[in-house]
Amino acid sequence: MNIIYLVIFFPLISFIFLFFFKNVLSYKIISFISFLLISLSVVSVCLLDIFFFISPYFTFEKCLWSWWNIQSITIDIGILIDSLTCVFLSMITIVACLVYFFSIWYMQHKTNNIGFFELVNLFLVNMLILVISNNFLFMYLGWEGISVCSYLLINFYYSQVRVNYSAMKSFIFTKVGDLFLITAILLLYIHYHTLNFYEIAFLTKIYLIKGTKFLQIVNVLLLIGAIGKSAQIPLQIWLPEAMVGPTPVSALIHAATMVTSGIYLILRNYNVFILTPHVLYMIGIVGGITLILSSIVALVEIDIKRILAYSTMSQIGYIFIALSVGACNAAVMHLIIHAIFKALLFLSAGVLISKCCYEQNIFRMGNQLYKRFPFLYVCFLIGGVSLAGFPIFTAGFYSKEGILLCIYNSKNMFFFIIAILSIILTTLYIFRLIFVTFHTSSNYHITKTSMNCFQYIPLIIFSIFSTTFGILILPNISNMFPMIALPKGYTKFYLESISSILVILNIFISYYFYILRKNIVLKIFILKCLVTLINFIKDSSFGFYYIYELFFLNIYLAVAYFLSRKPFNVCSCFVLFLVKKINFLLISIEDITLNVYIMLISLNIIFVSCLIILY
Amino acid sequence: MISLLHCLCLFLMLFVLGVISIILNDNLLSMFIGLEIIMNSISLLFVVIGNYWSHTDGQVMYVLSITLSAIESSIGLTLLIQYFRQTHTLNINKFSEIIE
């Protein structure tokens, strides 16, 4: 079991190595060595997987050392391995390893490319800490670490002003969620005197933690924390903004790993969430609203990366609904499949963008691209059909069906309608993206560079796992959560056939709209009105900009204005005066010879020792 | 038998002499000699106190610290020679680089 330390150890070593040698060695050597270290981490995760395949009920908890020990408060740094952690570990490390391999090519000629790898390694360490910790506070360390690393990676092209604003925005929005999370952690500790995940689960089992009003508040706060990280509706603005970073970062952080940390939080504390059904229902509502709104906005967006970002938001919303109806196993399954096909979509979009002179507008990318880049087209198609849930051949189909069946089983019509709508909308927007990008003709020139193995290998591996093959190799975690008794008989078959028919029908609809009759959307009046309306919603970010402006910005400005006026500014002026005086004094001391410094130091030592002796 | 108090007085005198020689001198070499005096006086303290409590630890520490001070003085002298070659002076106040 000691292999678990190696999983974190290798990225950490890689980070330290890059930190000290980035100006010494060449790009090739450095990228090779750090890739080797990350793949060693993947190997150790694979060994762990084999172990869990043999004994799925195994749970390993070990306290490494005591972090804080103040009076009665003891916070340990401990690790916890069960099959849920193992699933997340394998997802994170494998996706990170492949994306890392891809970015060796992608970052080749960028400035400060080694700094990029350094940050990715640090991000990986923090993400692993998040999933591996056995208590809330150690998890919070990783939680904060990934938001800092995400900020730095979004801000990678920091020479552009727009990028700075976007990075700042995404950092602040995740930080709001973090504040709610730390409040929830403190409340939990004050009332239950433990932060350990398993101890809290145990307390719920022996009914020491009951579904009181207090627990409801804690759960709502935890939920807001999860919402902040997973980019759900009130705090969702940062995810599309985060797309200004390099594309491998979008693939790794904003599609596969970081956005799943909110779901991990809910899954880890599912025992606590079950006690408050209202909060559980709220998870579903938040997820459902996000799902519908972001899918609709993805229909009119024209930036290829932002479309994929909205699609990530909607899929995370889908997983939230699944959590709400208690379909944890299906949720984890869809989470992993989503990470795979979304990484595939992002990476192929990254190749496409770099080949089209960094043009991200899907209407201007090029002329009949599917003839020029057949391999990329196939990759994109596989990712797209997996996202849409095309029947039988794709992994997305099976994972989505699992969730749909559970939603149907929960007898909640609202969620069921949203799920069916999401199938329609998802298919529409992803095939609009594919058709517009690859099939339309426009006269923009393309720099044709040859593909090499750095692009082929990750894309091929992700493509293979996005097909049905991916669903077969998924680890089994059914022992972690309570099973739901699913309806027997033909229900599953009916649901599958309904969704398959919907998917195929919508592929034809988008084919009709975007290839056969290209400008029909602009000709029909009602559709035109709709598009304008959706664009308006998109620009104001579902109207949340107005709410933020009304409630936070205006209040902040009013308070600032109030404080800058007469009775209060005397105080600040006095502080300023004091600081200036002290500054003057210190500067006058500074400009004397070394001997006087030594004398002052000796006198100080004598003075302090006299004080110590006297008291 | 020399009493502890005498030894401590000797230590204190040596120590204060060293500190004063650092404070008063401009010359880098003299300051360096002062540092050596401080170092050796502390080594003396180790031995004396170790002897008083009849421990051998003090003597072990003496051997360690004398080794360290030998290394330190060799490095210091090397630097000093390099400084002298470059600037042709050993006045400590001329080396300062933070004066505008």
XYZ file of C-alpha atoms in Angstrom:
715
model
C 0.000 0.000 0.000
C 3.028 2.255 0.294
C 2.789 2.762 -3.423
C 0.246 5.486 -2.721
C 2.972 7.843 -1.557
C 4.662 7.497 -4.928
C 1.596 8.826 -6.736
C 2.036 12.239 -5.123
C 5.794 11.968 -4.817
C 6.583 11.844 -8.533
C 4.757 15.049 -9.602
C 6.207 16.793 -6.566
C 9.748 15.727 -7.501
C 9.050 16.779 -11.048
C 7.894 20.213 -9.868
C 10.976 20.696 -7.694
C 13.237 19.497 -10.488
C 11.699 21.934 -12.957
C 11.824 24.732 -10.446
C 15.573 24.433 -9.963
C 16.742 23.344 -13.402
C 14.498 25.278 -15.736
C 17.218 27.728 -16.741
C 19.985 25.144 -16.916
C 18.869 22.298 -19.127
C 17.349 22.342 -22.579
C 13.629 22.084 -23.301
C 13.861 18.561 -24.693
C 15.672 17.066 -21.725
C 13.454 18.771 -19.189
C 10.190 17.815 -20.856
C 11.384 14.241 -21.276
C 12.430 13.832 -17.644
C 9.291 15.375 -16.199
C 7.108 13.337 -18.540
C 8.938 10.233 -17.369
C 8.236 11.130 -13.741
C 4.534 11.682 -14.422
C 4.273 8.394 -16.275
C 5.879 6.681 -13.277
C 3.082 8.187 -11.221
C 0.592 6.687 -13.711
C 2.281 3.310 -13.357
C 1.900 3.414 -9.583
C -1.765 4.361 -9.962
C -2.221 1.396 -12.294
C -0.724 -0.934 -9.679
C -3.161 0.541 -7.173
C -6.001 -0.108 -9.633
C -5.000 -3.746 -9.929
C -5.000 -4.002 -6.154
C -8.495 -2.541 -5.956
C -9.665 -4.784 -8.755
C -8.756 -7.771 -6.593
C -10.178 -6.468 -3.308
C -12.737 -3.726 -4.000
C -13.859 -3.381 -0.374
C -10.446 -2.367 0.833
C -10.104 0.892 2.757
C -6.780 2.253 3.837
C -6.420 5.181 6.169
C -3.158 6.363 7.608
C -2.175 9.413 9.573
C 1.201 10.618 8.386
C 1.885 13.340 10.893
C 0.076 15.877 12.990
C -0.311 19.161 11.175
C -1.756 21.297 13.953
C -1.873 20.463 17.581
C -3.249 23.385 19.549
C -4.824 22.473 22.870
C -7.675 20.150 21.976
C -7.639 20.808 18.244
C -5.691 18.205 16.357
C -5.565 18.272 12.589
C -3.715 15.400 11.010
C -2.195 15.109 7.618
C -3.535 11.758 6.666
C -4.336 9.807 3.558
C -7.419 7.823 2.771
C -7.710 5.306 -0.025
C -10.898 3.616 -1.002
C -12.287 2.761 -4.393
C -13.728 6.271 -4.918
C -10.321 7.859 -4.362
C -8.759 5.230 -6.568
C -11.131 6.052 -9.435
C -10.402 9.752 -9.158
C -6.658 9.135 -8.874
C -6.564 7.065 -12.033
C -8.686 9.579 -13.947
C -6.552 12.546 -12.903
C -3.150 11.008 -13.471
C -3.952 9.316 -16.778
C -5.613 12.380 -18.326
C -2.819 14.587 -16.975
C -0.129 12.301 -18.372
C -1.643 12.279 -21.859
C -2.282 16.018 -21.855
C 1.283 16.535 -20.670
C 2.547 14.475 -23.572
C 0.423 16.548 -25.923
C 1.608 19.852 -24.512
C 5.252 18.938 -25.136
C 4.375 19.603 -28.769
C 1.899 22.392 -28.120
C 4.166 24.518 -25.952
C 7.255 23.928 -28.096
C 7.785 27.459 -29.325
C 5.969 29.418 -26.644
C 7.840 31.690 -24.285
C 8.348 30.427 -20.753
C 7.157 26.953 -21.711
C 9.037 25.266 -18.871
C 7.197 27.467 -16.399
C 4.021 26.019 -17.858
C 5.113 22.455 -17.098
C 6.144 23.498 -13.637
C 2.673 24.867 -12.939
C 0.962 21.798 -14.389
C 2.993 19.623 -12.037
C 2.111 21.799 -9.069
C -1.547 21.650 -10.087
C -1.335 17.880 -10.257
C 0.166 17.669 -6.772
C -2.621 19.821 -5.355
C -5.333 17.872 -7.135
C -3.920 14.611 -5.806
C -3.806 16.072 -2.292
C -7.465 17.003 -2.697
C -8.598 13.489 -3.512
C -6.197 11.656 -1.242
C -6.715 13.512 2.040
C -8.698 12.028 4.871
C -9.948 15.225 6.447
C -11.556 18.463 5.346
C -8.729 20.802 6.179
C -6.032 18.914 4.318
C -8.448 18.668 1.418
C -8.940 22.428 1.629
C -5.186 22.855 1.153
C -5.413 21.093 -2.192
C -8.649 22.928 -2.955
C -6.955 26.323 -2.583
C -3.843 25.114 -4.348
C -5.720 24.174 -7.494
C -7.484 27.510 -7.647
C -4.145 29.320 -7.409
C -2.561 27.073 -10.054
C -5.609 27.510 -12.256
C -5.293 31.297 -11.943
C -1.613 31.188 -12.877
C -2.247 28.897 -15.832
C -5.149 30.969 -17.178
C -2.894 33.984 -16.844
C -0.171 32.249 -18.837
C -0.256 34.700 -21.759
C -0.087 37.549 -19.298
C 1.142 40.107 -21.803
C -2.435 40.626 -23.011
C -4.627 42.804 -20.812
C -7.802 40.814 -21.554
C -6.187 37.636 -20.272
C -5.345 39.324 -17.001
C -8.936 40.377 -16.471
C -10.244 36.903 -17.254
C -7.790 35.233 -14.913
C -8.647 37.663 -12.143
C -12.352 37.047 -12.669
C -12.031 33.288 -12.546
C -9.871 33.480 -9.430
C -12.333 35.707 -7.601
C -15.326 33.572 -8.524
C -13.728 30.349 -7.343
C -12.607 32.193 -4.222
C -16.222 33.084 -3.360
C -17.054 29.386 -3.377
C -13.980 28.656 -1.265
C -15.141 31.096 1.414
C -18.443 29.242 1.740
C -16.589 25.947 1.920
C -14.277 27.065 4.742
C -17.296 28.378 6.660
C -18.939 24.974 6.304
C -15.763 23.252 7.508
C -15.562 25.485 10.577
C -19.233 24.929 11.424
C -18.775 21.170 11.088
C -15.807 21.245 13.428
C -17.528 23.417 16.003
C -20.508 21.105 16.249
C -19.147 17.632 15.631
C -15.493 18.031 16.736
C -14.080 16.112 13.855
C -13.073 16.815 10.304
C -12.237 13.277 9.297
C -14.427 12.034 6.422
C -14.854 8.518 7.764
C -15.553 9.676 11.284
C -18.296 11.989 9.980
C -19.745 9.132 7.943
C -19.629 6.964 11.066
C -21.398 9.643 13.110
C -24.180 9.760 10.542
C -24.530 5.988 10.748
C -24.992 5.951 14.513
C -27.436 8.901 14.274
C -25.247 11.359 16.144
C -25.483 13.647 13.145
C -29.133 14.181 12.388
C -30.884 16.056 9.620
C -31.411 19.220 11.604
C -31.719 22.815 10.438
C -28.078 23.291 11.328
C -26.965 20.437 9.108
C -29.043 21.924 6.324
C -27.111 25.183 6.584
C -23.801 23.311 6.560
C -24.860 21.305 3.532
C -25.966 24.401 1.637
C -22.588 25.987 2.347
C -20.780 22.841 1.190
C -22.940 22.843 -1.924
C -22.029 26.453 -2.720
C -18.382 25.534 -2.357
C -18.876 22.701 -4.816
C -20.809 25.010 -7.160
C -17.962 27.502 -7.168
C -15.435 24.927 -8.256
C -17.699 23.067 -10.653
C -18.947 26.232 -12.387
C -22.664 25.856 -11.739
C -25.275 28.525 -12.049
C -24.715 31.402 -9.622
C -20.919 31.200 -9.876
C -20.555 29.934 -13.415
C -19.014 32.955 -15.128
C -15.415 31.944 -14.672
C -15.397 28.811 -16.820
C -15.942 30.422 -20.242
C -13.568 33.198 -19.216
C -10.940 30.625 -18.320
C -10.691 29.600 -21.962
C -8.103 32.304 -22.657
C -5.427 30.020 -21.240
C -3.437 27.548 -23.343
C -5.576 24.739 -24.796
C -3.906 21.853 -22.906
C -4.775 23.705 -19.707
C -8.390 23.933 -20.799
C -8.351 20.229 -21.527
C -6.735 19.250 -18.257
C -8.067 21.708 -15.724
C -11.287 23.158 -17.038
C -12.689 19.990 -18.543
C -11.254 16.937 -16.869
C -9.979 17.535 -13.384
C -10.588 20.822 -11.592
C -14.305 21.066 -12.331
C -14.777 17.564 -10.969
C -13.483 18.520 -7.530
C -16.887 19.913 -6.558
C -18.476 16.604 -7.474
C -15.800 14.808 -5.486
C -16.708 16.920 -2.454
C -20.376 15.981 -2.723
C -19.625 12.309 -3.342
C -17.236 12.148 -0.414
C -19.842 13.590 1.948
C -22.812 11.872 0.386
C -23.762 10.315 3.716
C -24.233 13.794 5.142
C -26.137 15.068 2.121
C -28.592 12.173 2.274
C -29.798 13.395 5.662
C -31.127 16.616 4.155
C -33.360 15.766 1.174
C -34.122 19.437 0.482
C -30.471 20.231 -0.144
C -30.208 17.115 -2.279
C -33.099 18.384 -4.337
C -31.398 21.779 -4.554
C -28.333 20.142 -6.110
C -30.584 18.830 -8.844
C -32.269 22.200 -9.395
C -28.928 23.987 -9.703
C -27.640 21.316 -12.055
C -30.795 21.360 -14.142
C -30.857 25.125 -14.626
C -27.176 25.150 -15.527
C -27.702 22.265 -17.920
C -30.458 23.958 -19.893
C -29.061 27.486 -19.911
C -25.525 26.578 -20.854
C -26.700 24.190 -23.575
C -28.854 26.946 -25.077
C -26.002 29.427 -24.960
C -23.663 26.899 -26.564
C -26.059 26.906 -29.546
C -25.205 30.508 -30.490
C -21.624 30.865 -29.286
C -19.061 31.256 -32.056
C -15.781 30.649 -30.243
C -14.831 26.960 -30.470
C -13.253 26.761 -27.025
C -16.098 28.602 -25.343
C -18.624 26.205 -26.890
C -16.695 23.346 -25.329
C -16.591 25.227 -22.014
C -20.370 25.666 -22.009
C -20.691 22.011 -22.864
C -18.520 21.140 -19.847
C -20.793 23.221 -17.648
C -23.876 21.466 -18.956
C -22.397 18.001 -18.518
C -21.365 18.805 -14.946
C -24.942 19.974 -14.414
C -26.136 16.609 -15.701
C -23.911 14.870 -13.170
C -25.336 17.136 -10.456
C -28.838 15.951 -11.354
C -27.614 12.380 -11.127
C -26.230 13.082 -7.649
C -29.522 14.624 -6.692
C -31.525 11.495 -7.509
C -28.946 9.316 -5.799
C -27.351 7.779 -8.854
C -23.796 8.076 -7.551
C -22.360 5.157 -9.482
C -23.796 6.418 -12.752
C -22.529 9.909 -11.903
C -18.963 8.716 -11.351
C -19.120 6.696 -14.536
C -20.285 9.676 -16.569
C -17.676 11.858 -14.858
C -14.846 9.651 -16.070
C -16.237 9.211 -19.575
C -16.845 12.963 -19.746
C -13.250 13.665 -18.719
C -12.014 11.410 -21.507
C -14.116 12.695 -24.375
C -13.877 16.324 -23.299
C -10.096 16.078 -23.156
C -10.234 14.543 -26.637
C -12.413 17.396 -27.928
C -10.202 20.056 -26.375
C -6.963 18.552 -27.609
C -8.225 18.169 -31.163
C -9.606 21.712 -30.978
C -6.146 22.823 -29.849
C -4.497 21.201 -32.866
C -7.125 22.688 -35.149
C -6.714 26.180 -33.724
C -2.950 26.106 -34.038
C -3.268 24.926 -37.644
C -5.734 27.671 -38.532
C -3.464 30.563 -37.507
C -4.989 30.718 -33.991
C -8.430 31.558 -35.320
C -11.051 30.503 -32.793
C -14.191 31.671 -34.573
C -15.838 28.557 -35.970
C -17.248 30.393 -38.980
C -13.821 31.568 -40.113
C -11.619 28.576 -39.514
C -11.258 27.363 -43.050
C -12.584 25.835 -46.188
C -13.902 22.246 -46.083
C -11.553 21.312 -43.290
C -12.605 17.665 -43.197
C -10.745 17.047 -46.439
C -7.559 18.604 -45.177
C -7.376 17.097 -41.736
C -9.218 13.772 -41.944
C -7.585 12.457 -38.788
C -8.605 15.463 -36.723
C -12.092 15.254 -38.193
C -12.427 11.646 -37.066
C -11.166 12.490 -33.586
C -13.562 15.391 -33.279
C -16.412 13.253 -34.552
C -15.701 10.510 -32.034
C -15.601 13.053 -29.207
C -18.767 14.702 -30.498
C -20.835 11.549 -30.826
C -19.630 10.427 -27.427
C -20.773 13.746 -25.967
C -24.119 13.480 -27.739
C -24.538 9.864 -26.691
C -24.804 8.234 -30.106
C -26.223 4.725 -29.578
C -24.166 1.556 -29.188
C -20.765 2.728 -30.423
C -19.899 5.379 -27.878
C -19.041 5.346 -24.204
C -21.126 8.456 -23.586
C -24.261 6.571 -24.573
C -23.923 4.018 -21.786
C -22.944 6.466 -19.077
C -25.758 8.855 -20.024
C -28.292 6.039 -20.170
C -27.319 4.998 -16.657
C -28.129 8.468 -15.359
C -31.317 8.743 -17.430
C -32.601 5.449 -16.075
C -31.983 6.556 -12.501
C -33.724 9.873 -13.134
C -36.707 8.056 -14.627
C -36.705 5.733 -11.658
C -36.831 8.606 -9.184
C -40.280 9.562 -10.594
C -39.313 13.204 -10.782
C -40.888 14.606 -13.938
C -39.022 17.924 -13.779
C -35.595 16.307 -13.833
C -36.674 13.812 -16.450
C -37.869 16.526 -18.837
C -34.628 18.432 -18.319
C -32.601 15.312 -19.023
C -34.488 14.634 -22.258
C -34.136 18.298 -23.278
C -30.426 18.125 -22.564
C -30.041 15.165 -24.910
C -31.702 17.181 -27.684
C -29.712 20.365 -27.027
C -26.377 18.604 -26.580
C -26.698 16.848 -29.912
C -27.748 20.069 -31.617
C -24.882 22.216 -30.388
C -22.101 19.679 -30.765
C -23.133 18.813 -34.328
C -23.542 22.479 -35.163
C -19.948 22.874 -33.996
C -18.726 19.941 -36.079
C -20.641 20.853 -39.227
C -19.814 24.534 -39.134
C -16.157 23.960 -38.358
C -15.409 21.176 -40.761
C -17.917 21.428 -43.596
C -18.506 25.058 -44.393
C -16.508 26.895 -46.986
C -14.815 30.165 -46.246
C -11.726 31.679 -47.732
C -9.222 31.772 -44.970
C -5.790 30.369 -45.471
C -4.362 27.619 -43.375
C -0.827 26.949 -42.296
C -0.381 23.277 -42.916
C 2.110 21.735 -40.552
C 2.768 18.040 -40.368
C 1.389 16.032 -37.493
C 3.793 14.143 -35.277
C 3.542 11.444 -32.655
C 3.027 13.976 -29.865
C -0.358 14.744 -31.334
C -1.255 11.332 -32.633
C -0.697 9.237 -29.532
C -2.849 11.160 -27.000
C -5.608 11.717 -29.560
C -5.692 8.050 -30.545
C -5.745 6.851 -26.938
C -8.519 9.269 -25.990
C -10.487 8.284 -29.110
C -10.269 4.599 -28.261
C -11.468 5.207 -24.730
C -14.312 7.414 -25.941
C -15.843 4.499 -27.794
C -17.554 1.520 -26.205
C -14.158 0.172 -25.281
C -13.898 2.864 -22.588
C -16.965 1.651 -20.748
C -15.521 -1.844 -20.494
C -12.359 -0.858 -18.674
C -14.089 1.324 -16.084
C -13.270 0.332 -12.517
C -16.100 -0.942 -10.412
C -17.106 1.286 -7.510
C -20.577 -0.078 -6.837
C -19.646 -0.919 -3.254
C -19.067 2.711 -2.308
C -22.636 3.973 -2.448
C -26.036 2.543 -1.721
C -27.399 0.783 -4.784
C -30.691 1.844 -6.269
C -33.167 -0.828 -7.220
C -33.591 -0.195 -10.936
C -36.809 -1.120 -12.731
C -36.685 -4.414 -14.504
C -38.095 -5.319 -17.875
C -38.278 -3.162 -20.936
C -37.952 0.291 -19.332
C -34.244 0.444 -20.019
C -34.736 -0.597 -23.613
C -37.498 1.987 -24.162
C -35.445 4.789 -22.682
C -32.411 3.840 -24.715
C -34.361 3.694 -27.938
C -36.090 7.028 -27.235
C -32.812 8.793 -26.599
C -31.146 7.126 -29.594
C -33.965 8.272 -31.855
C -33.699 11.784 -30.450
C -29.950 11.880 -31.001
C -30.133 10.687 -34.588
C -33.027 13.001 -35.357
C -31.146 15.985 -34.007
C -28.045 15.143 -35.989
C -30.218 15.411 -39.087
C -31.763 18.661 -37.878
C -28.396 20.280 -37.380
C -27.247 18.858 -40.714
C -30.258 20.509 -42.334
C -29.722 23.850 -40.625
C -25.993 24.206 -40.982
C -25.116 22.446 -44.230
C -28.114 22.113 -46.519
C -29.661 25.510 -45.797
C -26.820 27.498 -44.451
C -28.427 30.855 -43.865
C -31.889 29.651 -42.932
C -31.384 30.664 -39.305
C -30.926 34.257 -40.352
C -33.906 34.214 -42.708
C -36.716 32.918 -40.522
C -37.868 35.752 -38.316
C -38.694 33.763 -35.180
C -35.364 31.951 -35.190
C -33.592 35.240 -35.720
C -35.361 36.760 -32.731
C -34.459 33.714 -30.662
C -30.802 33.947 -31.602
C -30.712 37.625 -30.703
C -32.368 36.886 -27.374
C -29.937 34.094 -26.564
C -27.017 36.276 -27.532
C -28.289 38.917 -25.156
C -28.563 36.308 -22.386
C -25.072 35.126 -23.157
C -23.551 38.587 -23.064
C -25.071 39.362 -19.713
C -24.128 35.853 -18.581
C -27.703 34.715 -17.924
C -28.482 38.087 -16.352
C -26.111 37.439 -13.512
C -23.949 40.412 -14.382
C -26.831 42.707 -13.458
C -27.349 40.921 -10.162
C -23.667 41.108 -9.336
C -23.589 44.752 -10.263
C -26.690 45.551 -8.250
C -25.829 43.643 -5.104
C -22.062 43.569 -4.857
C -20.468 46.182 -7.073
C -22.824 49.033 -6.163
C -22.735 48.284 -2.463
C -18.967 48.092 -2.539
C -18.711 51.399 -4.371
C -21.177 53.042 -1.997
C -19.202 51.885 1.040
C -15.948 53.033 -0.531
C -17.436 56.447 -1.299
C -18.842 56.714 2.207
C -15.488 55.945 3.777
C -13.627 58.417 1.616
C -15.596 61.354 3.013
C -14.891 63.751 5.873
C -14.971 62.032 9.282
C -13.345 58.856 8.049
C -10.561 60.168 5.873
C -8.986 61.990 8.852
C -8.148 58.583 10.238
C -6.522 57.358 7.074
C -4.615 60.630 6.659
C -3.200 60.214 10.148
C -1.993 56.718 9.317
C -0.374 58.056 6.188
C 1.388 60.791 8.173
C 2.666 58.250 10.698
C 3.990 55.963 8.011
C 5.823 58.830 6.349
C 7.489 59.866 9.631
C 8.616 56.315 10.403
C 9.893 55.975 6.874
C 11.982 59.142 7.267
C 13.455 57.896 10.545
C 14.379 54.510 9.140
C 15.973 56.040 6.051
C 18.161 58.296 8.184
C 19.389 55.273 10.167
C 20.195 53.366 7.026
C 22.943 55.601 5.710
C 25.783 54.926 8.178
C 28.870 52.732 8.300
C 29.079 49.024 8.979
C 30.741 49.400 12.376
C 27.771 51.315 13.714
C 25.459 48.578 12.467
C 27.437 45.971 14.376
C 27.387 48.142 17.489
C 23.621 48.575 17.216
C 23.160 44.843 16.805
C 25.325 44.087 19.872
C 23.494 46.664 21.961
C 20.190 45.165 20.898
C 21.317 41.704 21.889
C 22.409 42.963 25.294
C 19.102 44.800 25.730
C 17.017 41.765 24.808
C 19.025 39.436 27.025
C 18.664 41.864 29.901
C 14.907 41.838 29.371
C 14.844 38.053 29.322
C 16.909 37.817 32.494
C 14.804 40.402 34.313
C 11.469 38.788 33.501
C 42.482 24.007 39.980
C 41.199 27.079 38.169
C 37.730 28.052 39.285
C 34.778 28.413 36.906
C 34.488 32.115 37.617
C 38.015 32.819 36.437
C 37.432 30.926 33.258
C 34.179 32.763 32.626
C 35.919 36.093 33.211
C 38.593 35.132 30.710
C 35.895 34.148 28.213
C 34.009 37.378 28.719
C 37.125 39.485 28.317
C 38.100 37.698 25.123
C 34.570 37.944 23.756
C 34.208 41.663 24.477
C 37.674 42.299 23.028
C 36.625 40.539 19.850
C 33.371 42.472 19.565
C 35.130 45.785 20.217
C 37.791 44.991 17.633
C 35.032 44.340 15.082
C 33.222 47.527 15.975
C 36.228 49.838 16.023
C 38.196 48.660 13.036
C 37.734 49.669 9.432
C 40.201 47.161 8.176
C 38.729 43.881 7.005
C 41.696 41.867 8.249
C 41.424 43.264 11.767
C 37.701 42.545 11.828
C 38.488 39.051 10.731
C 40.926 38.610 13.591
C 38.218 39.878 15.929
C 35.825 37.224 14.592
C 38.432 34.534 15.212
C 38.869 35.724 18.785
C 35.100 35.514 19.370
C 34.993 32.057 17.859
C 37.832 30.789 20.005
C 36.451 32.316 23.158
C 33.191 30.454 22.601
C 35.131 27.230 22.064
C 36.856 27.883 25.376
C 33.465 28.319 27.020
C 32.382 24.921 25.719
C 35.380 23.181 27.206
C 35.138 24.982 30.529
C 31.455 24.339 31.059
C 31.789 20.767 29.896
C 34.538 20.269 32.440
C 32.447 21.883 35.182
C 29.552 19.470 34.609
C 32.088 16.675 33.967
C 30.716 15.981 30.522
C 32.760 15.023 27.495
C 30.254 16.715 25.190
C 31.933 20.074 25.632
C 35.224 18.751 24.295
C 33.488 17.072 21.386
C 31.831 20.387 20.564
C 35.237 22.088 20.845
C 36.721 19.781 18.223
C 33.752 20.397 15.956
C 33.769 24.159 16.342
C 37.516 24.460 15.884
C 37.223 22.494 12.634
C 34.436 24.728 11.459
C 36.314 27.884 12.362
C 39.366 26.641 10.488
C 37.233 26.117 7.371
C 35.529 29.456 7.834
C 38.814 31.318 8.234
C 40.282 29.684 5.141
C 37.257 30.705 3.066
C 37.287 34.173 4.577
C 40.965 34.685 3.826
C 40.463 33.568 0.243
C 37.666 36.071 -0.222
C 39.771 38.737 1.419
C 42.629 38.177 -0.995
C 40.245 38.324 -3.922
C 38.774 41.580 -2.624
C 42.217 43.066 -2.224
C 43.190 42.106 -5.760
C 40.131 43.758 -7.183
C 39.911 46.924 -5.116
C 43.460 47.404 -3.706
C 42.009 48.311 -0.361
C 40.697 46.535 2.707
C 38.584 49.378 4.086
C 35.163 47.851 4.762
C 33.235 51.039 4.056
C 34.611 51.264 0.535
C 33.027 47.913 -0.349
C 29.517 49.085 0.267
C 27.346 49.014 -2.826
C 24.079 50.368 -1.484
C 25.211 53.991 -1.319
C 23.581 55.938 -4.134
